[in-house]
Short mmCIF file of C-alpha atoms in Angstrom, two decimals:
data_model
loop_
_atom_site.label_atom_id
_atom_site.label_comp_id
_atom_site.label_asym_id
_atom_site.label_seq_id
_atom_site.Cartn_x
_atom_site.Cartn_y
_atom_site.Cartn_z
CA ALA A 1 124.59 -46.59 216.89
CA GLN A 2 122.07 -48.59 218.62
CA THR A 3 119.30 -50.41 216.84
CA VAL A 4 116.06 -52.28 217.98
CA THR A 5 114.62 -54.96 215.68
CA GLN A 6 111.11 -56.45 215.94
CA SER A 7 110.84 -59.05 213.42
CA GLN A 8 107.24 -59.99 213.54
CA PRO A 9 105.22 -56.96 211.98
CA GLU A 10 101.94 -58.90 212.85
CA MET A 11 100.68 -61.71 215.20
CA SER A 12 97.34 -62.96 216.03
CA VAL A 13 96.17 -65.60 218.60
CA GLN A 14 93.06 -66.64 220.34
CA GLU A 15 92.08 -65.40 223.59
CA ALA A 16 93.58 -67.16 226.82
CA GLU A 17 96.49 -68.46 224.53
CA THR A 18 99.98 -67.49 225.22
CA VAL A 19 102.00 -65.37 222.96
CA THR A 20 105.64 -64.24 222.67
CA LEU A 21 106.79 -61.26 220.99
CA SER A 22 110.35 -60.97 219.83
CA CYS A 23 113.07 -58.11 220.11
CA THR A 24 116.70 -58.00 219.31
CA TYR A 25 118.83 -55.10 219.66
CA ASP A 26 122.32 -53.96 218.87
CA THR A 27 124.55 -52.03 221.25
CA SER A 28 128.22 -51.96 222.63
CA GLU A 29 126.79 -50.38 225.85
CA ASN A 30 126.84 -52.54 228.97
CA ASN A 31 124.76 -50.52 231.01
CA TYR A 32 121.14 -50.08 229.69
CA TYR A 33 117.47 -50.31 229.93
CA LEU A 34 114.92 -52.18 227.88
CA PHE A 35 111.23 -51.48 227.73
CA TRP A 36 108.10 -52.94 226.25
CA TYR A 37 105.30 -50.32 225.61
CA LYS A 38 101.84 -50.84 224.34
CA GLN A 39 99.91 -48.67 222.00
CA PRO A 40 96.21 -49.60 221.85
CA PRO A 41 93.93 -47.82 218.96
CA SER A 42 93.69 -44.94 221.65
CA ARG A 43 97.27 -44.30 220.52
CA GLN A 44 98.32 -43.94 224.31
CA MET A 45 101.80 -45.46 224.68
CA ILE A 46 101.82 -47.34 228.02
CA LEU A 47 104.37 -48.85 229.70
CA VAL A 48 104.16 -52.60 230.05
CA ILE A 49 107.42 -53.80 231.52
CA ARG A 50 110.96 -52.61 231.87
CA GLN A 51 114.24 -54.56 232.55
CA GLU A 52 117.59 -53.09 233.83
CA ALA A 53 120.75 -54.62 231.89
CA TYR A 54 122.39 -55.36 235.19
CA LYS A 55 119.63 -57.50 236.61
CA GLN A 56 119.82 -61.32 235.64
CA GLN A 57 116.38 -61.91 237.00
CA ASN A 58 113.90 -61.52 234.13
CA ALA A 59 111.01 -58.88 234.89
CA THR A 60 107.46 -59.91 235.54
CA GLU A 61 104.46 -57.82 235.66
CA ASN A 62 101.22 -60.01 236.35
CA ARG A 63 100.62 -61.75 233.01
CA PHE A 64 103.64 -60.12 231.19
CA SER A 65 107.05 -61.46 231.55
CA VAL A 66 110.09 -60.90 229.73
CA ASN A 67 112.93 -63.16 228.50
CA PHE A 68 116.20 -61.24 228.73
CA GLN A 69 119.19 -62.71 227.14
CA LYS A 70 122.01 -60.18 227.56
CA ALA A 71 124.73 -62.13 225.66
CA ALA A 72 122.34 -62.84 222.79
CA LYS A 73 120.93 -59.29 223.07
CA SER A 74 117.44 -60.51 222.78
CA PHE A 75 114.49 -59.15 224.68
CA SER A 76 111.28 -60.85 224.37
CA LEU A 77 107.80 -60.42 225.77
CA LYS A 78 105.65 -63.31 226.85
CA ILE A 79 101.84 -62.49 227.46
CA SER A 80 99.96 -65.30 229.33
CA ASP A 81 96.21 -65.81 229.17
CA SER A 82 95.92 -63.35 226.39
CA GLN A 83 92.81 -61.00 226.75
CA LEU A 84 90.79 -59.08 224.24
CA GLY A 85 92.23 -55.85 225.77
CA ASP A 86 95.85 -56.79 225.02
CA THR A 87 95.00 -56.07 221.25
CA ALA A 88 97.46 -53.25 220.40
CA MET A 89 100.67 -52.37 218.70
CA TYR A 90 103.77 -53.40 220.95
CA PHE A 91 106.85 -51.49 220.85
CA CYS A 92 110.47 -52.75 222.19
CA ALA A 93 112.52 -49.89 223.06
CA PHE A 94 116.24 -49.31 224.24
CA LEU A 95 117.70 -46.71 226.69
CA PRO A 96 121.52 -46.52 227.51
CA ARG A 97 121.97 -45.65 230.98
CA GLY A 98 122.65 -41.89 231.52
CA ALA A 99 121.07 -41.22 228.11
CA GLN A 100 117.81 -39.69 227.35
CA LYS A 101 117.13 -40.90 224.02
CA LEU A 102 114.96 -43.97 223.62
CA VAL A 103 115.43 -46.14 220.38
CA PHE A 104 112.53 -47.91 219.49
CA GLY A 105 111.84 -50.91 217.41
CA GLN A 106 109.24 -50.92 214.44
CA GLY A 107 106.54 -52.46 216.54
CA THR A 108 104.38 -55.67 216.40
CA ARG A 109 100.71 -55.55 215.88
CA LEU A 110 99.08 -58.10 218.15
CA THR A 111 95.53 -59.07 217.78
CA ILE A 112 93.66 -61.40 220.31
CA ASN A 113 90.70 -63.16 218.55
CA PRO A 114 87.65 -64.02 220.63
CA SER B 1 104.95 -42.85 236.93
CA ALA B 2 103.61 -39.47 235.51
CA VAL B 3 100.36 -38.08 234.73
CA ILE B 4 100.63 -36.05 231.27
CA SER B 5 97.87 -34.57 229.45
CA GLN B 6 97.98 -33.04 225.82
CA LYS B 7 95.89 -30.46 223.98
CA PRO B 8 94.23 -30.77 221.67
CA SER B 9 93.79 -34.52 221.33
CA ARG B 10 92.92 -34.34 217.56
CA ASP B 11 92.75 -31.57 214.85
CA ILE B 12 92.04 -31.39 211.34
CA CYS B 13 94.07 -28.49 209.65
CA GLN B 14 94.47 -26.71 206.28
CA ARG B 15 97.93 -26.79 204.52
CA GLY B 16 99.93 -23.72 205.10
CA THR B 17 98.42 -23.15 208.73
CA SER B 18 100.19 -23.73 211.94
CA LEU B 19 99.17 -25.77 215.03
CA THR B 20 100.44 -25.57 218.54
CA ILE B 21 100.15 -28.63 220.78
CA GLN B 22 100.18 -28.34 224.48
CA CYS B 23 101.85 -30.75 226.90
CA GLN B 24 101.37 -30.51 230.73
CA VAL B 25 102.81 -32.86 233.53
CA ASP B 26 101.78 -33.26 236.92
CA SER B 27 104.95 -32.51 238.61
CA GLN B 28 108.29 -30.95 237.58
CA VAL B 29 110.65 -32.52 235.43
CA THR B 30 113.88 -31.39 233.82
CA MET B 31 113.40 -32.78 230.57
CA MET B 32 110.30 -33.32 228.05
CA PHE B 33 110.20 -35.01 224.81
CA TRP B 34 108.48 -34.51 221.38
CA TYR B 35 107.82 -37.42 219.18
CA ARG B 36 106.28 -37.84 215.93
CA GLN B 37 104.51 -41.15 214.67
CA GLN B 38 103.47 -41.22 211.19
CA PRO B 39 100.74 -43.49 210.12
CA GLY B 40 101.87 -47.17 210.77
CA GLN B 41 105.27 -46.35 211.84
CA SER B 42 107.33 -46.19 214.95
CA LEU B 43 108.10 -43.20 217.21
CA THR B 44 110.73 -40.54 215.92
CA LEU B 45 112.00 -38.22 218.40
CA ILE B 46 111.77 -34.49 217.30
CA ALA B 47 113.41 -32.63 219.96
CA THR B 48 114.28 -32.74 223.78
CA ALA B 49 112.95 -29.49 225.80
CA ASN B 50 114.75 -28.30 228.73
CA GLN B 51 113.56 -25.66 230.70
CA GLY B 52 115.64 -22.28 230.32
CA SER B 53 117.47 -23.35 227.24
CA GLU B 54 116.81 -23.92 223.66
CA ALA B 55 115.34 -27.16 222.75
CA THR B 56 117.75 -30.05 221.10
CA TYR B 57 116.63 -31.01 217.60
CA GLU B 58 117.12 -34.30 216.12
CA SER B 59 118.67 -34.74 212.60
CA GLY B 60 115.99 -33.98 210.02
CA PHE B 61 113.78 -31.71 212.35
CA VAL B 62 114.41 -27.82 212.36
CA ILE B 63 113.42 -25.18 214.73
CA ASP B 64 111.72 -23.26 212.14
CA LYS B 65 109.29 -26.02 211.33
CA PHE B 66 108.87 -27.34 214.72
CA PRO B 67 109.39 -24.48 217.35
CA ILE B 68 109.15 -25.47 221.01
CA SER B 69 108.69 -23.44 224.19
CA ARG B 70 109.42 -24.70 227.64
CA PRO B 71 108.36 -21.96 229.84
CA ASN B 72 108.38 -23.87 233.06
CA LEU B 73 109.26 -27.46 234.49
CA THR B 74 105.64 -28.67 233.86
CA PHE B 75 104.75 -27.39 230.70
CA SER B 76 105.77 -27.53 226.94
CA THR B 77 104.50 -26.60 223.59
CA LEU B 78 105.30 -28.03 219.97
CA THR B 79 104.24 -25.87 216.90
CA VAL B 80 104.04 -27.49 213.67
CA SER B 81 104.42 -24.77 211.27
CA ASN B 82 103.40 -24.30 207.51
CA MET B 83 101.70 -27.58 207.59
CA SER B 84 101.47 -29.87 204.69
CA PRO B 85 99.72 -33.31 204.25
CA GLU B 86 103.12 -34.97 205.13
CA ASP B 87 102.82 -33.66 208.70
CA SER B 88 99.67 -35.89 209.35
CA SER B 89 100.79 -37.70 212.08
CA ILE B 90 100.44 -38.50 215.95
CA TYR B 91 102.38 -36.08 218.04
CA LEU B 92 103.50 -37.20 221.42
CA CYS B 93 105.11 -35.77 224.50
CA SER B 94 106.96 -37.61 227.00
CA VAL B 95 108.88 -37.19 230.29
CA SER B 96 111.71 -39.22 231.93
CA ARG B 97 111.42 -40.19 235.86
CA THR B 98 113.87 -41.99 237.80
CA SER B 99 113.09 -44.74 239.99
CA GLY B 100 115.95 -46.21 241.96
CA TYR B 101 118.78 -46.69 239.17
CA THR B 102 116.02 -46.84 236.03
CA ASP B 103 115.13 -44.02 233.94
CA THR B 104 111.72 -44.72 232.32
CA GLN B 105 109.87 -42.39 229.88
CA TYR B 106 106.21 -42.02 230.16
CA PHE B 107 104.05 -40.74 227.46
CA GLY B 108 101.16 -38.25 226.95
CA PRO B 109 97.87 -39.57 225.26
CA GLY B 110 98.96 -37.92 221.88
CA THR B 111 97.74 -35.45 219.47
CA ARG B 112 96.22 -36.80 216.26
CA LEU B 113 96.84 -34.12 213.39
CA THR B 114 95.36 -34.44 209.96
CA VAL B 115 96.50 -31.74 207.28
CA LEU B 116 94.17 -31.53 204.24
#
């Protein structure tokens, strides 16, 4: 069975700093997708970034980027120039290609301080 | 992406009663998913709803407690039956969209349920 582990239950940084959230996963699959979702206090789950396992290039979306290490089964999220609006729970998720069931990590509560 | 709405956004209910949550998508989708998020926890998949067939439930969830309807390709409902305080959670629906070779799930805004 696939599992996703987020080892940092909580993190806190100052506004404008860079922060990295960790995620590791366990799978025997070779083709899969990885996602980071953000859940602010409004509780809406918002897709932040996604990575296809067959792509070697790390995904980037504006201030958000990932460090995807397939051999190490690691998928960290880097937030640059952090903003107050980045305060949220962040969930790492795994989806085998062709499957429909997302596997979520336990989440990291990120607080950006002014 | 996908535009998904849920009703109600929140509700406070008495134990023993039932609540039906609606999920509407902006365009047709094959599968819709229902998740539960208990306080301070991650998301747990309740069931997958296909149009025209019975929903597929995950281990620990049963149809009598969480009946699901899927009358068409843009709409689904989840009922939480005979509620107890342990059912207090956020309930989210999601849909899967394929772009190129990538499947991505998009989520509705969630329904916050409190059972007294």
